[in-house]
Rosetta silent file (secondary structure, phi, psi, omega in degrees, C-alpha in Angstrom):
SEQUENCE: XXXXXXXXXXXXXXXXXXXXXXXXXXXXXXXXXXXXXXXXXXXXXXXXXXXXXXXXXXXXXXXXXXXXXXXXXXXXXXXXXXXXXXXXXXXXXXXXXXXXXXXXXXXXXXXXXXXXXXXXXXXXXXXXXXXXXXXXXXXXXXXXXXXXXXXXXXXXXXXXXXXXXXXXXXXXXXXXXXXXXXXXXXXXXX
SCORE:     score description
SCORE:     0.000 S_00000001
   1 L     0.000  -39.970  175.236  100.273  127.781   92.392 S_00000001
   2 H   -72.871  -30.854  178.867   97.907  124.837   92.986 S_00000001
   3 H   -71.138  -41.231  176.218   99.534  122.692   90.473 S_00000001
   4 H   -61.146  -46.080 -175.863  102.996  123.237   92.207 S_00000001
   5 H   -63.612  -48.800 -165.491  101.201  122.604   95.707 S_00000001
   6 H   -71.902  -35.560 -177.555   99.478  119.452   94.546 S_00000001
   7 H   -65.573  -46.606 -170.821  102.764  118.110   93.103 S_00000001
   8 H   -69.991  -33.276  168.894  104.688  118.814   96.359 S_00000001
   9 H   -61.665  -45.043 -176.863  101.694  117.249   98.520 S_00000001
  10 H   -57.521  -57.389 -165.894  101.651  114.230   96.221 S_00000001
  11 H   -72.929  -34.017  170.632  105.427  113.542   96.299 S_00000001
  12 L   -79.101    8.212  173.378  105.805  114.117  100.041 S_00000001
  13 L  -106.599   -5.780  175.736  103.212  111.706  100.853 S_00000001
  14 L   -79.173  141.142  176.570  104.934  108.876   98.932 S_00000001
  15 L   -51.253  120.071  171.354  106.801  106.246  100.969 S_00000001
  16 L   -80.067   96.618 -178.033  110.501  106.659  101.253 S_00000001
  17 L   -68.614  130.829  169.752  111.683  103.237  100.415 S_00000001
  18 L   -80.320   82.095 -179.826  114.889  101.827  101.858 S_00000001
  19 L   -68.357  156.596 -173.744  115.933  100.360   98.463 S_00000001
  20 L   -64.349  -34.588 -177.170  118.244   97.378   98.207 S_00000001
  21 L  -140.880  158.210 -176.462  121.118   99.266   96.373 S_00000001
  22 H   -64.472  -35.692  169.915  122.385  102.764   95.980 S_00000001
  23 H   -48.178  -54.749  178.404  121.696  102.538   92.211 S_00000001
  24 H   -63.805  -30.152  172.465  118.019  102.136   93.090 S_00000001
  25 H   -65.710  -32.489 -177.630  118.157  105.067   95.549 S_00000001
  26 H   -74.669  -41.717 -173.859  119.618  107.324   92.870 S_00000001
  27 H   -62.548  -54.396 -178.754  117.041  106.138   90.373 S_00000001
  28 H   -50.311  -51.519 -172.133  114.072  106.653   92.924 S_00000001
  29 H   -66.317  -42.670  176.529  115.307  110.226   93.493 S_00000001
  30 H   -69.183  -57.649 -175.624  115.951  111.270   89.878 S_00000001
  31 H   -61.681  -34.518  177.298  113.108  109.403   88.263 S_00000001
  32 L   -80.110    0.739  173.248  110.521  110.473   90.859 S_00000001
  33 L    60.604   24.942  169.248  111.605  114.085   90.269 S_00000001
  34 H   -57.866  -26.359  178.324  112.238  114.435   94.184 S_00000001
  35 H   -67.961  -21.935 -173.561  115.120  116.737   93.313 S_00000001
  36 H   -94.481    1.144 -172.728  112.508  119.313   92.034 S_00000001
  37 H   -57.662  -47.346 -167.867  110.475  119.551   95.320 S_00000001
  38 H   -71.894  -45.248 -179.480  112.312  122.905   96.591 S_00000001
  39 H   -60.875  -41.933 -177.598  112.219  124.293   92.950 S_00000001
  40 H   -59.008  -44.755 -174.615  108.448  123.504   92.711 S_00000001
  41 H   -73.642  -26.715  166.380  107.889  125.417   95.904 S_00000001
  42 H   -58.012  -47.713 -177.826  109.860  128.444   94.568 S_00000001
  43 H   -59.821  -39.784  174.498  107.874  128.413   91.507 S_00000001
  44 H   -57.766  -53.174  175.242  104.641  128.407   93.639 S_00000001
  45 H   -54.207  -35.560 -178.114  105.853  131.375   95.593 S_00000001
  46 H   -64.926  -46.571 -178.800  106.712  133.181   92.565 S_00000001
  47 H   -61.999  -54.815  179.220  103.297  132.502   91.008 S_00000001
  48 H   -42.485  -42.221  176.467  101.611  133.419   94.381 S_00000001
  49 L   -60.349  -19.569  176.872  103.114  136.947   94.231 S_00000001
  50 L   -81.756  -11.741 -179.407  101.186  137.743   91.293 S_00000001
  51 L   -71.882  122.329 -172.345   97.757  137.329   93.231 S_00000001
  52 L   -77.998  -31.336 -174.572   96.315  140.756   93.698 S_00000001
  53 L   -71.098  109.436 -178.169   93.870  139.853   96.403 S_00000001
  54 H   -52.551  -49.106 -174.630   95.861  140.300   99.854 S_00000001
  55 H   -64.724  -41.347  176.028   93.575  137.979  101.673 S_00000001
  56 H   -68.758  -34.610 -176.961   93.836  135.157   99.256 S_00000001
  57 H   -75.672  -34.286  171.091   97.626  135.523   98.715 S_00000001
  58 H   -54.389  -40.324  175.593   97.984  135.494  102.675 S_00000001
  59 H   -64.325  -55.676 -178.731   96.150  132.165  102.768 S_00000001
  60 H   -56.797  -31.063  177.720   98.055  130.744  100.026 S_00000001
  61 H   -70.574  -40.134  172.690  101.249  131.836  101.669 S_00000001
  62 H   -60.028  -43.305 -178.597  100.184  129.928  104.822 S_00000001
  63 H   -63.950  -54.614  179.329   99.496  126.939  102.812 S_00000001
  64 H   -57.208  -30.986  171.787  103.036  127.281  101.018 S_00000001
  65 H   -65.044  -43.198 -177.840  104.714  127.739  104.478 S_00000001
  66 H   -72.185  -36.660 -178.552  103.316  124.397  105.630 S_00000001
  67 H   -78.280  -16.575  175.775  104.224  122.540  102.511 S_00000001
  68 H   -67.679  -49.266  173.434  107.803  123.956  102.715 S_00000001
  69 H   -38.997  -57.222 -178.483  108.018  122.452  106.248 S_00000001
  70 H   -62.744  -30.132  173.898  106.688  119.230  104.855 S_00000001
  71 H   -74.547  -47.603 -175.645  109.028  119.027  101.856 S_00000001
  72 H   -46.225  -60.762 -173.640  112.076  119.877  104.135 S_00000001
  73 H   -62.303  -37.949  176.515  111.141  117.154  106.501 S_00000001
  74 H   -61.538  -46.144 -179.212  110.583  114.559  103.714 S_00000001
  75 H   -66.277  -33.702  175.486  113.888  115.387  102.137 S_00000001
  76 H   -68.460  -40.588  173.498  115.656  115.162  105.470 S_00000001
  77 H   -59.792  -41.596  175.238  114.009  111.780  106.005 S_00000001
  78 H   -61.872  -39.804  177.179  115.141  110.730  102.490 S_00000001
  79 H   -57.097  -48.210 -179.666  118.613  111.929  103.337 S_00000001
  80 H   -59.101  -41.798 -175.719  118.589  109.814  106.668 S_00000001
  81 H   -58.986  -51.789 -171.231  117.413  106.731  104.697 S_00000001
  82 H   -69.117  -38.525 -177.286  120.296  107.149  102.283 S_00000001
  83 H   -63.718  -35.526 -177.220  122.870  107.875  105.205 S_00000001
  84 H   -68.252  -37.472 -174.161  121.624  104.778  107.025 S_00000001
  85 H   -73.752  -37.257  176.051  122.182  102.600  103.928 S_00000001
  86 H   -66.693  -43.821  178.822  125.664  104.018  103.606 S_00000001
  87 H   -62.463  -47.601  174.712  126.411  103.454  107.231 S_00000001
  88 H   -64.838  -24.710  175.690  125.265   99.977  107.323 S_00000001
  89 L  -151.712   79.698 -171.149  127.332   98.901  104.438 S_00000001
  90 H   -61.469  -44.577 -173.204  130.290  101.152  103.812 S_00000001
  91 H   -59.046  -45.292 -179.530  132.020   98.724  101.487 S_00000001
  92 H   -66.259  -31.392  176.654  128.957   98.625   99.103 S_00000001
  93 H   -64.594  -55.680 -167.435  128.853  102.397   99.181 S_00000001
  94 H   -69.779  -10.668 -174.579  132.593  102.848   98.567 S_00000001
  95 H  -114.045   -5.180 -173.541  132.620  100.253   95.768 S_00000001
  96 L   -61.958  142.474  167.482  129.154  101.404   94.018 S_00000001
  97 L   -65.535   -1.489 -178.790  128.895  102.106   90.502 S_00000001
  98 L   -96.438    4.706  176.573  126.974  105.020   91.449 S_00000001
  99 E   -85.030  144.919 -170.373  129.830  106.812   93.008 S_00000001
 100 H   -76.616    0.445  164.973  131.280  109.576   90.921 S_00000001
 101 H   -64.810   -6.214 -177.797  134.884  108.203   90.606 S_00000001
 102 H   -89.182   -1.008 -163.030  133.187  105.957   88.187 S_00000001
 103 H   -66.579  -60.021 -175.856  132.305  108.850   85.804 S_00000001
 104 H   -57.046  -49.518  179.297  135.454  108.587   83.408 S_00000001
 105 H   -55.854  -39.325 -175.718  135.286  104.793   83.299 S_00000001
 106 H   -84.371  -31.727  177.300  131.657  104.847   82.359 S_00000001
 107 H   -98.023  -25.231  171.052  131.734  107.628   79.769 S_00000001
 108 H  -106.753  -49.524  171.972  135.121  107.258   78.416 S_00000001
 109 H   -59.338  -50.962  179.258  136.821  104.095   79.039 S_00000001
 110 L   -69.104  -26.820 -179.162  133.822  101.769   78.379 S_00000001
 111 L   -84.379   -2.305  177.801  132.888  103.928   75.199 S_00000001
 112 L    57.895   39.742  170.255  136.569  103.472   73.942 S_00000001
 113 L   -68.552  142.091 -179.348  136.820  107.143   73.257 S_00000001
 114 L  -127.887  138.518  178.505  140.009  108.154   71.598 S_00000001
 115 L   -80.175  135.325 -179.729  141.193  111.824   71.187 S_00000001
 116 L  -120.622  175.701  178.743  141.357  112.985   67.626 S_00000001
 117 L   -72.523  -21.990 -171.132  142.467  116.380   66.035 S_00000001
 118 L  -106.450  -14.341 -164.809  138.786  117.159   65.351 S_00000001
 119 L  -124.480  144.738  177.004  136.793  115.926   68.312 S_00000001
 120 L  -128.661  140.206  166.750  137.173  117.061   72.024 S_00000001
 121 L   -99.901  133.824  179.339  135.858  115.570   75.171 S_00000001
 122 L  -107.139  133.025  166.337  134.561  118.044   77.826 S_00000001
 123 L  -118.621  109.950  172.228  134.396  116.927   81.440 S_00000001
 124 L  -116.300  119.910 -168.651  132.617  119.526   83.273 S_00000001
 125 L  -101.819  123.876  171.757  132.326  119.434   87.074 S_00000001
 126 L  -107.476  113.164 -170.334  129.719  121.611   88.824 S_00000001
 127 L   -90.198  123.197  177.784  130.769  121.449   92.424 S_00000001
 128 L    70.898   21.345 -178.002  127.894  121.671   94.946 S_00000001
 129 L   -92.578  138.551  178.445  125.088  122.309   92.351 S_00000001
 130 L   -70.062  144.885 -178.704  121.689  120.981   93.204 S_00000001
 131 H   -68.722  -30.763  176.869  120.116  118.531   90.634 S_00000001
 132 H   -68.069  -29.306  171.533  117.177  120.729   90.234 S_00000001
 133 H   -67.186  -45.243  165.976  119.352  123.604   89.099 S_00000001
 134 H   -42.205  -68.625 -167.520  120.999  121.195   86.533 S_00000001
 135 H   -64.585  -36.720 -178.795  117.818  120.343   85.193 S_00000001
 136 H   -93.009  -16.842 -172.633  116.014  123.666   84.977 S_00000001
 137 H  -122.085  -57.717 -164.151  118.722  126.014   84.432 S_00000001
 138 H   -77.273  -56.771 -177.741  122.325  124.752   83.416 S_00000001
 139 H   -46.950  -58.583 -178.723  121.315  121.817   81.128 S_00000001
 140 H   -56.305  -31.959  179.356  119.028  123.828   78.936 S_00000001
 141 H   -84.450  -37.932 -178.041  121.690  126.612   78.396 S_00000001
 142 H   -63.145  -30.940 -171.327  124.463  124.073   77.808 S_00000001
 143 H   -81.697   -5.349  170.688  122.196  122.291   75.273 S_00000001
 144 H   -73.014  -30.247 -176.410  122.111  125.764   73.255 S_00000001
 145 H  -108.494  -44.748 -166.386  125.798  125.108   72.431 S_00000001
 146 L  -115.642  158.407  175.754  126.604  121.639   73.121 S_00000001
 147 L   -96.859  106.701  173.821  125.113  118.154   72.486 S_00000001
 148 L   -80.353  108.499  175.152  124.600  116.150   75.664 S_00000001
 149 L   -77.005  -36.410 -173.084  124.858  112.596   74.547 S_00000001
 150 L  -163.012  138.344  176.006  124.620  110.830   77.796 S_00000001
 151 L  -144.336  153.994 -175.224  124.104  111.788   81.414 S_00000001
 152 L  -155.439  139.462  170.764  123.852  109.997   84.620 S_00000001
 153 L   -83.382  138.032  174.340  123.374  110.888   88.322 S_00000001
 154 L  -125.666  159.314 -179.881  126.112  110.017   90.699 S_00000001
 155 E  -101.715  142.236 -175.354  126.654  110.144   94.440 S_00000001
 156 L   -86.790  152.193 -178.112  129.818  112.251   95.547 S_00000001
 157 L   -71.140  138.025  178.801  132.575  110.447   97.635 S_00000001
 158 L   -91.326  148.342  -17.706  131.992  111.284  101.536 S_00000001
 159 L   -72.874  150.950 -168.439  133.099  113.552  102.805 S_00000001
 160 L   -71.469   35.978  179.831  132.100  115.684   99.924 S_00000001
 161 L   -66.544  142.755 -172.028  135.017  118.064   99.940 S_00000001
 162 H   -53.460  -51.554 -171.435  135.872  119.799   96.596 S_00000001
 163 H   -73.541  -27.431  176.099  139.371  118.580   96.464 S_00000001
 164 H   -77.075  -43.013 -176.470  138.632  115.088   97.525 S_00000001
 165 H   -77.488  -29.267  166.577  135.643  114.684   95.194 S_00000001
 166 H   -60.479  -47.682  177.806  137.473  116.202   92.246 S_00000001
 167 H   -66.537  -46.812  177.796  140.503  114.203   92.725 S_00000001
 168 H   -50.162  -30.334 -174.060  138.394  111.002   93.244 S_00000001
 169 H   -68.978  -49.377 -167.560  136.740  111.555   89.666 S_00000001
 170 H   -72.992  -35.977 -179.746  140.222  111.871   87.965 S_00000001
 171 H   -75.263  -26.117 -179.851  141.727  109.129   90.015 S_00000001
 172 L    66.122   30.578  177.024  138.746  106.985   89.530 S_00000001
 173 L  -147.393  156.527  170.085  139.043  105.868   93.186 S_00000001
 174 L   -74.735  156.116  178.516  137.928  106.868   96.591 S_00000001
 175 H   -50.353  -33.045 -176.771  140.594  108.411   98.916 S_00000001
 176 H   -65.431  -15.773 -179.477  141.002  105.163  100.838 S_00000001
 177 H  -110.616    9.826  175.332  142.299  103.521   97.742 S_00000001
 178 L   -73.865  127.390  174.527  144.767  106.234   96.596 S_00000001
 179 E  -113.308  145.068 -179.176  148.269  104.856   96.057 S_00000001
 180 L   -89.326  174.930  177.488  151.632  106.327   96.069 S_00000001
 181 L   -50.848  -34.321 -172.489  154.646  105.590   93.783 S_00000001
 182 L  -101.150   27.418  177.153  155.625  102.712   96.110 S_00000001
 183 L    53.969   30.481  174.170  152.035  101.170   95.955 S_00000001
 184 L  -113.409  153.409  174.430  151.280  102.264   99.503 S_00000001
 185 E   -62.024  145.540 -177.258  148.484  104.492  100.574 S_00000001
 186 L  -134.946  151.855  176.825  148.972  108.169  100.238 S_00000001
 187 L  -104.879   -7.492 -174.955  147.056  111.234  101.307 S_00000001
 188 L   -81.605  106.380  173.359  148.885  113.345   98.753 S_00000001
 189 L   -53.918  -36.048 -177.826  146.227  113.797   95.980 S_00000001
 190 L   -64.557    0.000    0.000  148.731  114.840   93.402 S_00000001
């Protein structure tokens, strides 16, 4: 409990830097393990439930309640820093290499992958999954069956509606750049 509480306390007292690029924002979030704050809190709660002394467990629960408010406030402020960066420079966001429509280009086109009779390429999209769930639950399970050769965190196109985000990945473009057969804008995702 105390290890998790100390981790939460330390990370939520770090400055939320308004970094110069979205690439740096994503790296800060992933490399700093900020995605793990809520999961760390859940682990602390599960551990505290094992404490038999009711008085001690109650005091620890009060500490964990305060830390939960602190971590939610911290993550909310980090979201606002990112939102402000996107709002101030929409073009940089919509053309960012950290945007998910670049997944196929980054992992397939640049790698010059070609299909064969013996090799398959799997593109697995988990819609709305938190990064902590990926790291702690899904990735270890997938690695029992598959080899994950390369991975990278991306931002979703805004608004992050399932159909728009999914189509943006396969189209390799954000919705404002979708073109129809006559090379004009289309809202028709197909």
